[in-house]
Short mmCIF file of C-alpha atoms in Angstrom, two decimals:
data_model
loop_
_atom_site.label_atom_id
_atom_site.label_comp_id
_atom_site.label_asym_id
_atom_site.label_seq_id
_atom_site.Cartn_x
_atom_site.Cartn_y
_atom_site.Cartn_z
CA UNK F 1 138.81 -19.36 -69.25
CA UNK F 2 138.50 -15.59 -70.94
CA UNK F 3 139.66 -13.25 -68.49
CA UNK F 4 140.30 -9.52 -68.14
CA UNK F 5 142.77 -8.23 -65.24
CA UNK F 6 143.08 -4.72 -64.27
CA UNK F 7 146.06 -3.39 -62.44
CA UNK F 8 147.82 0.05 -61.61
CA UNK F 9 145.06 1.68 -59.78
CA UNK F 10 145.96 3.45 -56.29
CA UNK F 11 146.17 6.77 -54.67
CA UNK F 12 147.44 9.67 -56.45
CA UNK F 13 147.32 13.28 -55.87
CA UNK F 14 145.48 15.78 -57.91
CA UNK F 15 147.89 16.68 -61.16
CA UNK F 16 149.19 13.57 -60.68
CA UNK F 17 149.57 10.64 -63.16
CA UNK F 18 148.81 6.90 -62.84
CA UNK F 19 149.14 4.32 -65.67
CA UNK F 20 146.11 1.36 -65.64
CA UNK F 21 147.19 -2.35 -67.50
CA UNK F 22 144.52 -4.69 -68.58
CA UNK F 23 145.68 -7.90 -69.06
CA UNK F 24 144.07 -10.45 -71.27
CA UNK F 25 144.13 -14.05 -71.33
CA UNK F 26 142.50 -17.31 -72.09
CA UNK F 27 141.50 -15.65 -75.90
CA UNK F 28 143.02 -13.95 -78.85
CA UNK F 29 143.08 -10.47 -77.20
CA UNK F 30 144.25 -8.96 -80.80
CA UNK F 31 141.13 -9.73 -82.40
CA UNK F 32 139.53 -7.65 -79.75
CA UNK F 33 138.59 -4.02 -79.11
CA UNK F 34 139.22 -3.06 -75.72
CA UNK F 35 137.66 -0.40 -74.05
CA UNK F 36 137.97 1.53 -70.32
CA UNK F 37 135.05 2.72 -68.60
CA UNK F 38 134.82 3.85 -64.85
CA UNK F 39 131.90 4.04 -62.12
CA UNK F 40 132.37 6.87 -59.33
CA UNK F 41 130.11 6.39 -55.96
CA UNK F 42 127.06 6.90 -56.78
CA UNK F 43 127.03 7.25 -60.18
CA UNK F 44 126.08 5.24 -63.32
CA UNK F 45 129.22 3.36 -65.34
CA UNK F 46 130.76 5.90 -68.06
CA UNK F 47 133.34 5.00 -70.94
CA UNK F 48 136.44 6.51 -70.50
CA UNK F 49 138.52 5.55 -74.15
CA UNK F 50 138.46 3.04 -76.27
CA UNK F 51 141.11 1.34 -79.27
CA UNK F 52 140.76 -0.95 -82.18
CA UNK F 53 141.98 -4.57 -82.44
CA UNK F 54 144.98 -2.86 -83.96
CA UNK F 55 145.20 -0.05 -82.05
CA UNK F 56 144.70 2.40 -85.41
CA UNK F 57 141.26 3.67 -84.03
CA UNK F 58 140.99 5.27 -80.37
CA UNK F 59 138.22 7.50 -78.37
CA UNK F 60 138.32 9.50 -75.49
CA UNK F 61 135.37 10.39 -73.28
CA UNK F 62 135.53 14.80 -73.26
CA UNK F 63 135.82 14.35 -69.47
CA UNK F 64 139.66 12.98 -70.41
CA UNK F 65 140.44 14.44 -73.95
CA UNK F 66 144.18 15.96 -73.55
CA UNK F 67 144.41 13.64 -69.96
CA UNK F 68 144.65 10.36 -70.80
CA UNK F 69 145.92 7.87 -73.71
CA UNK F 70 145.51 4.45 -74.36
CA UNK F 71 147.61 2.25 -75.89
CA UNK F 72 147.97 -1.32 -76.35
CA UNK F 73 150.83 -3.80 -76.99
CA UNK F 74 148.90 -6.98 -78.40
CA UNK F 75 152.24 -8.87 -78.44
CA UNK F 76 151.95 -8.77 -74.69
CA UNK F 77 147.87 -8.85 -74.33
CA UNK F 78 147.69 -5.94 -72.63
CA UNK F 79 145.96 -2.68 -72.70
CA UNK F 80 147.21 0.33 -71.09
CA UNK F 81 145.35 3.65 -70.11
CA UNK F 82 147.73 6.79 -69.21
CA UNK F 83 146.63 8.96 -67.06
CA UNK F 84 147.97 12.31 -66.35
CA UNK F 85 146.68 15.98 -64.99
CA UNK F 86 144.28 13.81 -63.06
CA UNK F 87 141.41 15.23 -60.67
CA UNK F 88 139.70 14.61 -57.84
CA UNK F 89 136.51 14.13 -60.61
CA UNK F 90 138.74 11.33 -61.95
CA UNK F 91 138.57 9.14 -58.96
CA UNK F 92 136.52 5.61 -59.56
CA UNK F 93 136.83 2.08 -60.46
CA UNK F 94 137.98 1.35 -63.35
CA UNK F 95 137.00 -0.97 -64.97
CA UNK F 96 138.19 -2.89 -69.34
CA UNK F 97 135.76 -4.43 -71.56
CA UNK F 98 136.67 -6.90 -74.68
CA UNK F 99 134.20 -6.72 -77.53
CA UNK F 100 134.43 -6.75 -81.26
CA UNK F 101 135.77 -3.55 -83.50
CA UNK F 102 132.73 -0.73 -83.42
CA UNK F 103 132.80 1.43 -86.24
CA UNK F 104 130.42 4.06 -84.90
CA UNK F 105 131.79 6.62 -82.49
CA UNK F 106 128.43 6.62 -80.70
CA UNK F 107 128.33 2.82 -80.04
CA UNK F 108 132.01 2.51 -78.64
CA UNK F 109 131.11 3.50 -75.45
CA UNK F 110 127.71 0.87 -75.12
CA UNK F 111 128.49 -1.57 -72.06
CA UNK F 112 126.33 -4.20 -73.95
CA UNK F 113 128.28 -4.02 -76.79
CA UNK F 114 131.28 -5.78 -74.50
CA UNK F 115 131.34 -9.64 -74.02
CA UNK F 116 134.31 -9.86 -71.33
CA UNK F 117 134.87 -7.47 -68.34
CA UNK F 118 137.51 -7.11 -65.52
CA UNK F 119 137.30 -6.89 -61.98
CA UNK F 120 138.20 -3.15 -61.67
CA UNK F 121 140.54 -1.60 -60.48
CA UNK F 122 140.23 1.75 -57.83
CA UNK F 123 141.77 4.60 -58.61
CA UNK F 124 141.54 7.68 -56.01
CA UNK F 125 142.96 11.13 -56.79
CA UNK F 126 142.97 12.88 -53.21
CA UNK F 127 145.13 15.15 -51.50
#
Protein backbone atom coordinates (compact mmCIF):
# COMPACT_ATOMS: atom_id res chain seq x y z
CA UNK A 1 0.00 0.00 0.00
CA UNK A 2 1.53 3.67 -1.13
CA UNK A 3 1.66 5.70 1.81
CA UNK A 4 2.83 9.16 2.88
CA UNK A 5 3.53 9.86 6.78
CA UNK A 6 4.05 13.19 8.17
CA UNK A 7 5.76 13.77 11.45
CA UNK A 8 7.50 16.67 13.49
CA UNK A 9 4.65 19.00 13.73
CA UNK A 10 3.86 20.58 17.35
CA UNK A 11 3.90 23.78 19.20
CA UNK A 12 6.56 26.21 18.73
CA UNK A 13 6.97 29.75 19.58
CA UNK A 14 7.17 32.57 17.18
CA UNK A 15 11.10 32.74 15.85
CA UNK A 16 11.17 29.42 16.59
CA UNK A 17 12.16 26.42 14.37
CA UNK A 18 10.53 23.01 13.79
CA UNK A 19 11.76 20.35 11.31
CA UNK A 20 8.62 18.26 9.36
CA UNK A 21 9.67 14.35 7.94
CA UNK A 22 7.57 12.74 5.34
CA UNK A 23 8.04 9.32 5.18
CA UNK A 24 7.38 7.21 2.17
CA UNK A 25 6.63 3.72 1.73
CA UNK A 26 4.99 0.96 -0.15
CA UNK A 27 6.65 2.72 -3.68
CA UNK A 28 9.88 3.89 -5.14
CA UNK A 29 9.81 7.28 -3.32
CA UNK A 30 13.07 8.35 -5.53
CA UNK A 31 11.25 8.35 -8.63
CA UNK A 32 8.99 10.84 -7.02
CA UNK A 33 8.71 14.61 -6.57
CA UNK A 34 7.58 15.47 -3.28
CA UNK A 35 6.02 18.49 -2.41
CA UNK A 36 4.67 20.38 1.11
CA UNK A 37 1.65 22.31 1.12
CA UNK A 38 -0.34 23.57 4.27
CA UNK A 39 -4.13 24.58 5.01
CA UNK A 40 -4.64 27.26 7.93
CA UNK A 41 -8.41 27.47 9.48
CA UNK A 42 -10.30 28.71 7.23
CA UNK A 43 -8.39 28.97 4.40
CA UNK A 44 -7.89 27.18 1.04
CA UNK A 45 -4.69 24.51 0.81
CA UNK A 46 -1.37 26.50 -0.35
CA UNK A 47 2.07 24.89 -1.49
CA UNK A 48 4.67 25.58 0.72
CA UNK A 49 8.12 24.01 -1.33
CA UNK A 50 8.66 21.54 -3.43
CA UNK A 51 12.05 19.14 -4.72
CA UNK A 52 12.84 16.93 -7.62
CA UNK A 53 13.14 13.12 -7.60
CA UNK A 54 16.78 13.97 -7.07
CA UNK A 55 16.55 16.68 -5.02
CA UNK A 56 18.54 19.08 -7.81
CA UNK A 57 15.31 21.22 -8.35
CA UNK A 58 13.45 22.94 -5.25
CA UNK A 59 10.63 25.86 -4.80
CA UNK A 60 9.60 27.85 -2.09
CA UNK A 61 6.22 29.51 -1.72
CA UNK A 62 7.33 33.74 -1.10
CA UNK A 63 5.39 33.34 2.17
CA UNK A 64 8.68 31.01 3.28
CA UNK A 65 11.59 32.12 0.91
CA UNK A 66 14.73 32.64 3.42
CA UNK A 67 12.42 30.44 6.27
CA UNK A 68 12.32 27.19 5.31
CA UNK A 69 14.37 24.38 3.26
CA UNK A 70 13.61 21.16 2.11
CA UNK A 71 15.64 18.45 1.70
CA UNK A 72 15.37 14.90 1.08
CA UNK A 73 17.46 11.76 1.79
CA UNK A 74 15.95 9.14 -0.80
CA UNK A 75 18.24 6.46 0.73
CA UNK A 76 15.97 6.73 3.73
CA UNK A 77 12.47 7.70 1.83
CA UNK A 78 12.06 10.61 3.50
CA UNK A 79 11.44 14.20 2.90
CA UNK A 80 12.26 16.84 5.27
CA UNK A 81 10.98 20.55 5.48
CA UNK A 82 13.13 23.00 7.88
CA UNK A 83 11.55 25.44 9.34
CA UNK A 84 13.00 28.35 11.04
CA UNK A 85 12.06 32.27 11.92
CA UNK A 86 8.58 30.83 12.00
CA UNK A 87 5.28 33.01 12.63
CA UNK A 88 2.22 32.92 14.01
CA UNK A 89 1.05 33.20 9.93
CA UNK A 90 2.94 29.88 9.67
CA UNK A 91 0.67 27.89 11.83
CA UNK A 92 -1.46 24.98 9.81
CA UNK A 93 -1.52 21.47 8.82
CA UNK A 94 0.82 20.39 6.92
CA UNK A 95 0.39 18.35 4.77
CA UNK A 96 3.30 16.07 1.53
CA UNK A 97 2.21 15.14 -1.81
CA UNK A 98 4.09 12.44 -4.22
CA UNK A 99 3.69 13.16 -7.91
CA UNK A 100 5.92 12.97 -10.91
CA UNK A 101 8.95 15.66 -11.69
CA UNK A 102 7.10 19.16 -12.92
CA UNK A 103 9.19 21.16 -14.99
CA UNK A 104 7.15 24.34 -14.83
CA UNK A 105 7.51 26.53 -11.78
CA UNK A 106 3.82 27.43 -12.08
CA UNK A 107 2.52 23.81 -12.03
CA UNK A 108 4.65 22.61 -8.93
CA UNK A 109 2.40 23.88 -6.62
CA UNK A 110 -1.11 22.22 -8.47
CA UNK A 111 -2.72 19.74 -5.79
CA UNK A 112 -4.03 17.70 -8.83
CA UNK A 113 -0.86 17.30 -10.14
CA UNK A 114 -0.10 14.90 -6.83
CA UNK A 115 -1.19 11.16 -6.85
CA UNK A 116 -0.32 10.27 -3.03
CA UNK A 117 -0.97 12.52 0.05
CA UNK A 118 -0.30 12.28 3.86
CA UNK A 119 -2.36 12.64 6.74
CA UNK A 120 -0.95 16.03 7.92
CA UNK A 121 0.64 16.96 10.35
CA UNK A 122 -0.29 20.36 12.79
CA UNK A 123 2.02 22.69 13.30
CA UNK A 124 1.11 25.80 15.71
CA UNK A 125 3.47 28.75 16.23
CA UNK A 126 1.92 30.55 19.42
CA UNK A 127 3.24 32.23 22.28
Amino acid sequence: QLQLVESGGGLVQPGGSLRLSCAASGFTSRSHAIAWFRQAPGKEREGVSYISSTGISTNYADSVKGRFTISRDNAESTVYLQMSSLKPEDTAVYYCAAGPNIGSDYLRFMESAYNYWGQGTQVTVSS
